[in-house]
Tab-separated table of C-alpha atoms and ligand atoms in Angstrom:
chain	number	residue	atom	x	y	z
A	14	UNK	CA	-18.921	83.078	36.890
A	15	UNK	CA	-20.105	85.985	38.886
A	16	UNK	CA	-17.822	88.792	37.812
A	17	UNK	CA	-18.079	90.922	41.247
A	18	UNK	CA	-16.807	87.861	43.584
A	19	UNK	CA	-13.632	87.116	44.709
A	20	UNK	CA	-12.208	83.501	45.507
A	21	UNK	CA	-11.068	84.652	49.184
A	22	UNK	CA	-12.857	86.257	51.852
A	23	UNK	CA	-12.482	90.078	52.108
A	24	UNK	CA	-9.968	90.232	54.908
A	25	UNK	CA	-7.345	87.250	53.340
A	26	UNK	CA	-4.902	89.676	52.766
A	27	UNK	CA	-5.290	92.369	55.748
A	28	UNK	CA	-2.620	94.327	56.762
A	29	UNK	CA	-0.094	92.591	53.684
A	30	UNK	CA	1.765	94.749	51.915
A	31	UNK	CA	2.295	93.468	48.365
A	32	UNK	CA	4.550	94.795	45.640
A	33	UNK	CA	3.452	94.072	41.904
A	34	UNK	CA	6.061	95.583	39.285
A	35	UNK	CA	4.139	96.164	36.033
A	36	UNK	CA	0.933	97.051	38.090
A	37	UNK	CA	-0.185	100.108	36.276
A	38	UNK	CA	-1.585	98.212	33.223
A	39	UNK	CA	-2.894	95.080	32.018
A	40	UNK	CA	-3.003	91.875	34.153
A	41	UNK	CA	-0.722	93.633	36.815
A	42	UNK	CA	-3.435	96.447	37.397
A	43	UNK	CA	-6.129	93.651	37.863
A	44	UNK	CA	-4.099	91.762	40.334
A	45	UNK	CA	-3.643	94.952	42.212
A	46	UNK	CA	-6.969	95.821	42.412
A	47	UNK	CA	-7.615	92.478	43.654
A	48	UNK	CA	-5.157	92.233	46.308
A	49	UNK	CA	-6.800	95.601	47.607
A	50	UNK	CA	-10.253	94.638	47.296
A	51	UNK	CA	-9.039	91.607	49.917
A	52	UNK	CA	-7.315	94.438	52.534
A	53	UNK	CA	-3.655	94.819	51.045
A	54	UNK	CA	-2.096	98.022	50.828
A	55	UNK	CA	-0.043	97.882	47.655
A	56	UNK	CA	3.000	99.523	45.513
A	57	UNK	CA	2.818	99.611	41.732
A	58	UNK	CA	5.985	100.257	40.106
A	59	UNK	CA	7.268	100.499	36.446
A	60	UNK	CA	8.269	103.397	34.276
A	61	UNK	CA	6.361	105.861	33.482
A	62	UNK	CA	4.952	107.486	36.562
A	63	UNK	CA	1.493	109.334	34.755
A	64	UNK	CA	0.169	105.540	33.975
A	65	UNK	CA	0.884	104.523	37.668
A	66	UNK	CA	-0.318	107.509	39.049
A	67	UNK	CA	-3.572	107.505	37.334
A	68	UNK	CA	-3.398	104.029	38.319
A	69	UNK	CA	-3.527	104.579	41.602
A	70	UNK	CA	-5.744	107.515	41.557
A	71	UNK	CA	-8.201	104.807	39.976
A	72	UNK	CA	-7.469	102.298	42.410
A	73	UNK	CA	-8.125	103.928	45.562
A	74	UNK	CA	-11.172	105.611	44.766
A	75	UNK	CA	-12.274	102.358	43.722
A	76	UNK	CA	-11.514	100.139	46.683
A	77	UNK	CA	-10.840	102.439	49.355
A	78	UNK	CA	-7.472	100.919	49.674
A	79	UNK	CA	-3.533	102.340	49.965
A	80	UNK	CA	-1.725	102.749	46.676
A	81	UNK	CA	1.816	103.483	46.337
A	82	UNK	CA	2.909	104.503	42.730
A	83	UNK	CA	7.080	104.792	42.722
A	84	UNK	CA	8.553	104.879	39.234
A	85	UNK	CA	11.368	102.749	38.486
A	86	UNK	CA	13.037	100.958	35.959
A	87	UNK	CA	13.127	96.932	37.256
A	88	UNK	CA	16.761	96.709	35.033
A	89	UNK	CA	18.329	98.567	37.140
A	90	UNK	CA	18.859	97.728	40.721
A	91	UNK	CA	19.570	100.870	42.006
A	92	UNK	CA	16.474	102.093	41.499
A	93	UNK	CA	14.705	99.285	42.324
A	94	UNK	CA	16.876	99.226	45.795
A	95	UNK	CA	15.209	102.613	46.017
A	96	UNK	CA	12.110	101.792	45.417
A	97	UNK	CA	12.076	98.906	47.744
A	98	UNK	CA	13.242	101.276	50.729
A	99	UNK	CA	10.491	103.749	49.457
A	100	UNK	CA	7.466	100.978	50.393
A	101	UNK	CA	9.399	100.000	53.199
A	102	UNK	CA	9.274	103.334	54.674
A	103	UNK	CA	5.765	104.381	53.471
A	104	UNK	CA	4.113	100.982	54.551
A	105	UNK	CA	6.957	99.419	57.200
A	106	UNK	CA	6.748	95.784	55.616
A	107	UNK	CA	6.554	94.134	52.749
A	108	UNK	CA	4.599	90.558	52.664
A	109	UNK	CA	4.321	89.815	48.865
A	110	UNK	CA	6.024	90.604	45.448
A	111	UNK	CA	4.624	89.754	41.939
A	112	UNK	CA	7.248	89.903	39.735
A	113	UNK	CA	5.045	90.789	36.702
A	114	UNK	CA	6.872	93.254	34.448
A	115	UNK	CA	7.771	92.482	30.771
A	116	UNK	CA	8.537	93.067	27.736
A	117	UNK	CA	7.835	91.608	24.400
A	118	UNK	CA	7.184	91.099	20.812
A	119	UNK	CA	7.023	88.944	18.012
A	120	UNK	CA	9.976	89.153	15.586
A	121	UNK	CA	11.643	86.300	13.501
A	122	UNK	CA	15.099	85.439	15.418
A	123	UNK	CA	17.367	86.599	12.732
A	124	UNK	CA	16.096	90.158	12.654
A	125	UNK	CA	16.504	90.550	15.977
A	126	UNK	CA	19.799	92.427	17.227
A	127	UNK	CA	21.822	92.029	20.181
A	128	UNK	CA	20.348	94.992	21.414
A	129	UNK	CA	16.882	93.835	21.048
A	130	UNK	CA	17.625	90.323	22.406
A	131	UNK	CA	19.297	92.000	25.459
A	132	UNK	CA	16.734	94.394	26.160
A	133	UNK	CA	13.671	91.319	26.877
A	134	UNK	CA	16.270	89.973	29.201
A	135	UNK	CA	16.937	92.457	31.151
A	136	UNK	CA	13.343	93.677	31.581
A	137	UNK	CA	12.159	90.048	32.355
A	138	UNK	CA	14.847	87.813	33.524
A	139	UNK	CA	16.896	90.498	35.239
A	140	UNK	CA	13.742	92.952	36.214
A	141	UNK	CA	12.609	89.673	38.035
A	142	UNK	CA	16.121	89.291	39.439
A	143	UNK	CA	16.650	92.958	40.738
A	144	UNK	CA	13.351	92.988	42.467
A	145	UNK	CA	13.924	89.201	44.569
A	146	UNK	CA	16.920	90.589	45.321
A	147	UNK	CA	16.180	93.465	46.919
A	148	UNK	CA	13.158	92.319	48.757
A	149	UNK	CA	14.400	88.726	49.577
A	150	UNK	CA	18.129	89.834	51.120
A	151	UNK	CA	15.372	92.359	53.333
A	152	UNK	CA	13.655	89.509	54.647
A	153	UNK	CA	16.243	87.511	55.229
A	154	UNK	CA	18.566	90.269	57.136
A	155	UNK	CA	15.203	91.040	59.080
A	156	UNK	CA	14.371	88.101	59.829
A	157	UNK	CA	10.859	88.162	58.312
A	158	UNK	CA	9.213	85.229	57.813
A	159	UNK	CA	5.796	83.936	55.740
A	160	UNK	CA	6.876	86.600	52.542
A	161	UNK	CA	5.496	85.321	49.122
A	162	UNK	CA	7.269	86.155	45.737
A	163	UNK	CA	4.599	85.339	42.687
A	164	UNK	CA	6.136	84.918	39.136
A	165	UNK	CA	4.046	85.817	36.439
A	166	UNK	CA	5.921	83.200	33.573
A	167	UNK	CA	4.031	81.990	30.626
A	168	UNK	CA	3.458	78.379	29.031
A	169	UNK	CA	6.344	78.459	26.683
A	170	UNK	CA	8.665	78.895	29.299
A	171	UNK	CA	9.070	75.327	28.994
A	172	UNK	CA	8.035	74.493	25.612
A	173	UNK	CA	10.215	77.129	24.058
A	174	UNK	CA	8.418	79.165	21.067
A	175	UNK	CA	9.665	80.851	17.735
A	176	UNK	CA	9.091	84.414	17.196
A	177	UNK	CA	9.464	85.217	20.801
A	178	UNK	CA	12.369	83.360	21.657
A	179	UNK	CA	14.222	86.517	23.739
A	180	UNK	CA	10.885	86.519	26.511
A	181	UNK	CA	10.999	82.317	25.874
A	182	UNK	CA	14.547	82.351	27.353
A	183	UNK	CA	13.591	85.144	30.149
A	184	UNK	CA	10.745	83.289	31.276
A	185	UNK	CA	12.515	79.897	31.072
A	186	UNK	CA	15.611	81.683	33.803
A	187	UNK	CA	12.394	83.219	35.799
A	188	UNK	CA	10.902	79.839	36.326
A	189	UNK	CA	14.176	78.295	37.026
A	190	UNK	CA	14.905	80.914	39.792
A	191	UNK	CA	10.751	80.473	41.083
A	192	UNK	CA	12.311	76.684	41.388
A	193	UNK	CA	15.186	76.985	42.829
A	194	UNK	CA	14.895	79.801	45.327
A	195	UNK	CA	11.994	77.914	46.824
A	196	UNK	CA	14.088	75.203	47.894
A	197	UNK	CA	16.696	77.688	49.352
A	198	UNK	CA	14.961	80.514	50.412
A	199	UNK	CA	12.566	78.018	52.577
A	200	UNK	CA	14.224	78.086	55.273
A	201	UNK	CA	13.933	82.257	55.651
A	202	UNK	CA	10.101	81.495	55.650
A	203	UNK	CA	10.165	82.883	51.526
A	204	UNK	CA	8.059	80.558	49.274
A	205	UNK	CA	7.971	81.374	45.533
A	206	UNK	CA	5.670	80.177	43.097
A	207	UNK	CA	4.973	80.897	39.508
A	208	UNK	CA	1.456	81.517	37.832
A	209	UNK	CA	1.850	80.559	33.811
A	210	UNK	CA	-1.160	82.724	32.289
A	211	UNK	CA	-2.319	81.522	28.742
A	212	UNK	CA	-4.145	84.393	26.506
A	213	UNK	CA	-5.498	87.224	28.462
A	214	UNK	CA	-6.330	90.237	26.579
A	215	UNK	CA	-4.387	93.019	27.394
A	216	UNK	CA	-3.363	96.240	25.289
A	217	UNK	CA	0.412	95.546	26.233
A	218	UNK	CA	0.283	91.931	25.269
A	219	UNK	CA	-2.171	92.312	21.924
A	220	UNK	CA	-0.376	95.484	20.479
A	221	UNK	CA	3.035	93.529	20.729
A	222	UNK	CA	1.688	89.998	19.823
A	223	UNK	CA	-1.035	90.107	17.338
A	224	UNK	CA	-0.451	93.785	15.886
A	225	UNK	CA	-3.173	94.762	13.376
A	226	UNK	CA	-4.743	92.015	11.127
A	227	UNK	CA	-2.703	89.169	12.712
A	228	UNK	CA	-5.093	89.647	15.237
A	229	UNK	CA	-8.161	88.139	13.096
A	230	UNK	CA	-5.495	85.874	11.191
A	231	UNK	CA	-4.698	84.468	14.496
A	232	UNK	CA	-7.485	83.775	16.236
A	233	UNK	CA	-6.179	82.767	19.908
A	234	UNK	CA	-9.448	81.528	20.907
A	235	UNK	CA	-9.460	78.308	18.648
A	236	UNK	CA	-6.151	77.030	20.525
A	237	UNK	CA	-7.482	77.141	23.752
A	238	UNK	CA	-9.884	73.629	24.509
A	239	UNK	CA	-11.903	75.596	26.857
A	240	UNK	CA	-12.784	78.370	23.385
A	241	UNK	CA	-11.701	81.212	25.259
A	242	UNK	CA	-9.567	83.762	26.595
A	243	UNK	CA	-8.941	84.101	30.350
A	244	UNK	CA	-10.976	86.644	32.740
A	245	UNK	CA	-8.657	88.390	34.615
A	246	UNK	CA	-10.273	88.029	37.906
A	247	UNK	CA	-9.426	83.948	37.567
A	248	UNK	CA	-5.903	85.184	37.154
A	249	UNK	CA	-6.286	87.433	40.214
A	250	UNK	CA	-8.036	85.259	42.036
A	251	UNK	CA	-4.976	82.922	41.342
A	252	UNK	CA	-2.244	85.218	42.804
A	253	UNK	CA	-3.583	86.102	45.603
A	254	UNK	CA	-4.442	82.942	46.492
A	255	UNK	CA	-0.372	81.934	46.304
A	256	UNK	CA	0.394	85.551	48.158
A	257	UNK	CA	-1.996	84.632	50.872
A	258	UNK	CA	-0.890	82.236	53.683
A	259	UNK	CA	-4.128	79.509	52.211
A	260	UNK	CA	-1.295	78.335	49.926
A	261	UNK	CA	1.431	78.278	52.736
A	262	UNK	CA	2.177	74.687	51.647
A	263	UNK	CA	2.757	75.455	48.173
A	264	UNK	CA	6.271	76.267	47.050
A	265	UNK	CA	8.171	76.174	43.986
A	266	UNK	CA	5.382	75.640	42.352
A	267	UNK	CA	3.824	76.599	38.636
A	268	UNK	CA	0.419	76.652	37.972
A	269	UNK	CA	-0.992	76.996	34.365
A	270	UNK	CA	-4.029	79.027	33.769
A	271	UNK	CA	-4.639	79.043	30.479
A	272	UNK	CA	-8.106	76.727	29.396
A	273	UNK	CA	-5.697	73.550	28.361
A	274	UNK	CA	-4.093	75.903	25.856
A	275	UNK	CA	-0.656	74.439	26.099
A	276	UNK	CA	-1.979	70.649	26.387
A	277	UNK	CA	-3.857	71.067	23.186
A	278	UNK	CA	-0.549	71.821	21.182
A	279	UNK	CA	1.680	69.098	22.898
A	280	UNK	CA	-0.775	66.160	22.880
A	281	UNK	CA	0.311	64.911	18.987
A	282	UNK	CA	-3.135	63.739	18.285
A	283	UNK	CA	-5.300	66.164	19.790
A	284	UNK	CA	-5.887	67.829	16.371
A	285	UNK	CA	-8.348	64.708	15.596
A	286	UNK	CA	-10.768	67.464	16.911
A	287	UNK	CA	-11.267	67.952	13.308
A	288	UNK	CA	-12.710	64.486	12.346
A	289	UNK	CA	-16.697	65.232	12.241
A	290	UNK	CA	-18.495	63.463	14.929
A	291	UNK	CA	-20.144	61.425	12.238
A	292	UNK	CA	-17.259	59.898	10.697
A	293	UNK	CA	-16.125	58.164	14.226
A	294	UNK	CA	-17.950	54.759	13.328
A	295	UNK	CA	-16.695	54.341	10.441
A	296	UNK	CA	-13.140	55.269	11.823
A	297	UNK	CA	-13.840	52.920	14.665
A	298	UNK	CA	-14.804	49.782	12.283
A	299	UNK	CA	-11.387	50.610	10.046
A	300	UNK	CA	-9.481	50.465	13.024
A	301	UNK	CA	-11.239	46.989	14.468
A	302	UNK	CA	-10.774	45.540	11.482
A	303	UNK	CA	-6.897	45.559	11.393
A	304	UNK	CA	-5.313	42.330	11.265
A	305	UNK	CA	-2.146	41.408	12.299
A	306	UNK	CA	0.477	43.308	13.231
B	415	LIG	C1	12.710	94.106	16.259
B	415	LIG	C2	12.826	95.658	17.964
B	415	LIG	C3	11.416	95.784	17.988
B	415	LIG	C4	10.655	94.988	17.054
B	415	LIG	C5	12.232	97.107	19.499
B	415	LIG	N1	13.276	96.506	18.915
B	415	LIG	N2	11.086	96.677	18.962
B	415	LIG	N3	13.469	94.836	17.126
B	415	LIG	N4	11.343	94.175	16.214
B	415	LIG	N5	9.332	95.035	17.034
B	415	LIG	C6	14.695	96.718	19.204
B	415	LIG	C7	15.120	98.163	19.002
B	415	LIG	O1	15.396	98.444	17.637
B	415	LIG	C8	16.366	98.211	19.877
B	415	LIG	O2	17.453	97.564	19.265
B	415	LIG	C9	15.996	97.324	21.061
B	415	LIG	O3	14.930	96.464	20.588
B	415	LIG	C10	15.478	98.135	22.247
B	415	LIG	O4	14.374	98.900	21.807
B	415	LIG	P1	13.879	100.208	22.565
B	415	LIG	O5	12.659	100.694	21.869
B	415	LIG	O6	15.024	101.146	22.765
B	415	LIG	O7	13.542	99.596	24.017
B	415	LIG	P2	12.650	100.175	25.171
B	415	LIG	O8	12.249	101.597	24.918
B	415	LIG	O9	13.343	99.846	26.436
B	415	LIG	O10	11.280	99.318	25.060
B	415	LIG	C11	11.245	97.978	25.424
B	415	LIG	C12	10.280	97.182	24.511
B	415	LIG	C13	8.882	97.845	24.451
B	415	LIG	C14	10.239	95.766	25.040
B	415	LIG	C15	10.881	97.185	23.077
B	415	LIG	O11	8.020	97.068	23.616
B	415	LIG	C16	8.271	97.969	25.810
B	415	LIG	O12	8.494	98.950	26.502
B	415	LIG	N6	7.458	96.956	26.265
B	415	LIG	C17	6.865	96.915	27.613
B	415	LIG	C18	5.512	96.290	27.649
B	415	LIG	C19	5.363	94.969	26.933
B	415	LIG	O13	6.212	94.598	26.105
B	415	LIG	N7	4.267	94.267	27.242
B	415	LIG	C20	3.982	92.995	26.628
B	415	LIG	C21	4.171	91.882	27.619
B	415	LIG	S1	3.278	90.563	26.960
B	415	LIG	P3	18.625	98.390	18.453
B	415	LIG	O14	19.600	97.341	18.053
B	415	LIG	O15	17.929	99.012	17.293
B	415	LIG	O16	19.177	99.395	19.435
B	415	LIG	C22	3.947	89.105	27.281
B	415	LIG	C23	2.995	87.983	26.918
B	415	LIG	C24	3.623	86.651	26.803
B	415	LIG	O17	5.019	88.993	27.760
B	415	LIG	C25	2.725	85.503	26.353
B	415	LIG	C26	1.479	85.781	25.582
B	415	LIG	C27	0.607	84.593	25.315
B	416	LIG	P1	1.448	94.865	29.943
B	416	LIG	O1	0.187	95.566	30.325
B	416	LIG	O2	2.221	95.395	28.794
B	416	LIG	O3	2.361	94.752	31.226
B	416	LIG	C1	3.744	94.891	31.237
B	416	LIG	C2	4.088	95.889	32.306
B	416	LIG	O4	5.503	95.862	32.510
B	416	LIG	C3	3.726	97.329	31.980
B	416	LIG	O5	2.973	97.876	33.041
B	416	LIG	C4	5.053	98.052	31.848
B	416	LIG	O6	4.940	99.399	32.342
B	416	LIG	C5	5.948	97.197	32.728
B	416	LIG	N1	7.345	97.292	32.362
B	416	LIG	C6	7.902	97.043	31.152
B	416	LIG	N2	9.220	97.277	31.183
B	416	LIG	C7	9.503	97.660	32.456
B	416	LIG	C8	10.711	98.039	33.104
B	416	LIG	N3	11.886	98.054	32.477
B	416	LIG	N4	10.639	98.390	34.410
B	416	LIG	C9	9.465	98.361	35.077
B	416	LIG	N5	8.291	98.018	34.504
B	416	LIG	C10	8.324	97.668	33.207
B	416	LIG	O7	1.138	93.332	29.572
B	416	LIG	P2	0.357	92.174	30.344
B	416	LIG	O8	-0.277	91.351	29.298
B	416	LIG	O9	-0.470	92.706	31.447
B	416	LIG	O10	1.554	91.311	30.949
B	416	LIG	C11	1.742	91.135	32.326
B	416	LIG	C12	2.526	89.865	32.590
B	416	LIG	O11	1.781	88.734	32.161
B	416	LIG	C13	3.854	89.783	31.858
B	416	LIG	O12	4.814	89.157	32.689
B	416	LIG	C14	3.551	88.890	30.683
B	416	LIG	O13	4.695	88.234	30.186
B	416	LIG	C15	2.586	87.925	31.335
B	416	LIG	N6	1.744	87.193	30.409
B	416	LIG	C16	0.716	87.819	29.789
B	416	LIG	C17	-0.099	87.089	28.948
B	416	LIG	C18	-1.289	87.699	28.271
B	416	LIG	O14	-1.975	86.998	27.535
B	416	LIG	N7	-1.579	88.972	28.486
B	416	LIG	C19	0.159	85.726	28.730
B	416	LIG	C20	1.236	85.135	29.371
B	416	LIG	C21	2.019	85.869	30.233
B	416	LIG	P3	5.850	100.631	31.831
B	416	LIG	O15	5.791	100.627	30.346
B	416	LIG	O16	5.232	101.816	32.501
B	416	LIG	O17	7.221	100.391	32.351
């Protein structure tokens, strides 16, 4: 794959506007950088204002593009009500959010406090609340139609997982929203789809998930079929694809990117990988030679 090409042509996302909480760091800076590379002008937003300014700094000597960097805490919706009026006024319209911020980290259940349980909630399943709020009751009042609102989710939204069960049950309410607002927001012109990224190495997600030698205990690689992690241009190349009026027909939709990761661990005998090739014929001839029932 040639690192320096994008999927869309350089003008797919002219004169958009496209919000992507989180988009300071990790997978959110990438997407950013992406949706600028194809003409967007875009806000990053999340806490701490020196990452998203240096960020920015980054980003627009880089592609020559508009960066917005507005602090704000997605939990609460004042300040993301502010923040929202903020790109409104700086840029006049918004076309696209990502809803991309999280938290995380691995922890068996019954340590976990209230506190601790409550605080991946309200970063993820409420952060992602706050922000569709505030830019879908916009649109709506102003009538604007063709908007896009991206999810970033994750495989075990679905499947459920131990050791991360508070961001399983955030993700599982963000994909429910992604599902049902795309059915009801329709008619406004809104769509909302959801991208489910397997592993992507980020210092956010790795420091969190895999801390020290976990990491080489662990080795993320050997779940995935495809016997790697994701680039995070394919994940880039991804959401902007769903922000961009090429997917206009797609709605409610959530599409896995993760190299079969997710398949591999479902499919009950998939972990026949580890019969040697060899062994097959005589497996085969066992097998043919059953009698009966
Ligand atoms: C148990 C913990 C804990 C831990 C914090 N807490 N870390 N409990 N084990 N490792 C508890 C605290 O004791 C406290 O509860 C409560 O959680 C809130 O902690 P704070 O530190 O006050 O919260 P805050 O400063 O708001 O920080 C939020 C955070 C932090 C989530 C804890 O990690 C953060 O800022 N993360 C943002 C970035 C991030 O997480 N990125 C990873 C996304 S990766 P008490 O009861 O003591 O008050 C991802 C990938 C998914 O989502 C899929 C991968 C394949
Ligand atoms: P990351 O770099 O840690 O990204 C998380 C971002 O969320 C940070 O920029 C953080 O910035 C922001 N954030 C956290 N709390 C916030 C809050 N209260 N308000 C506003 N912003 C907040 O990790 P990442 O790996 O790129 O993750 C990005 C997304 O991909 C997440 O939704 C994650 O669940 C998803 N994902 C990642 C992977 C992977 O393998 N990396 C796999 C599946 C899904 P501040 O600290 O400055 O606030």
């Amino acid at each position: 794959m040639n690192e320096r090409t994008n999927m869309l042509r350089d003008d797919a996302l002219k004169g958009q506007v496209i919000v992507i909480t989180g988009g300071g760091t990790g997978l959110g800076l990438s997407m950013a950088r992406t949706c600028l590379e194809l003409g967007a002008s875009v806000c990053i937003t999340s806490r701490k204002k020196d990452v998203l300014d240096k960020a920015a700094a980054e980003l627009e000597r880089t592609t020559g593009g508009k960066v917005m960097a507005h602090a704000c805490d997605v939990r609460k919706y004042l300040e993301v009500e502010t923040m929202a009026k903020a790109v409104r006024e700086r840029f006049g319209s918004v076309h696209g959010l990502v809803n991309n911020a999280a938290g995380n980290f691995i922890s068996p259940t019954e340590r976990l406090s209230s506190k601790a349980f409550e605080v991946i909630i309200d970063i993820v399943l409420m952060g992602s609340v706050n922000c569709t709020l505030a830019f879908g009751k916009e649109w709506i009042a102003n009538r604007e139609h063709g908007r896009s609102i991206v999810n970033i989710v994750t495989t075990y939204a679905w499947t459920g997982s131990g050791f991360v069960v508070p961001s399983a049950c955030a993700k599982a309410g963000v994909l429910a929203m992604t599902r049902s607002l795309a059915v009801e927001w329709a008619k406004y012109g809104i769509r909302s789809n959801a991208i489910a990224p397997g592993p992507f190495p980020t210092k956010g997600a790795w420091s969190r998930l895999l801390p020290g030698e976990l990491m080489e205990r662990f080795d993320m690689t050997e779940r995935v079929p495809l016997g790697r992690m994701g680039d995070h241009r394919e994940l880039a190349d991804l959401a902007t694809y769903l922000l961009s009026g090429h997917s206009g027909y797609i709605n409610g939709e959530v599409v896995t990117i993760d190299g079969g990761e997710w398949l591999k661990g479902a499919g009950q005998f998939n972990g026949l990988e580890a019969v040697e090739p060899d062994m097959w014929d005589a497996v085969e001839a066992m097998v043919r030679n059953v009698k009966g029932s």
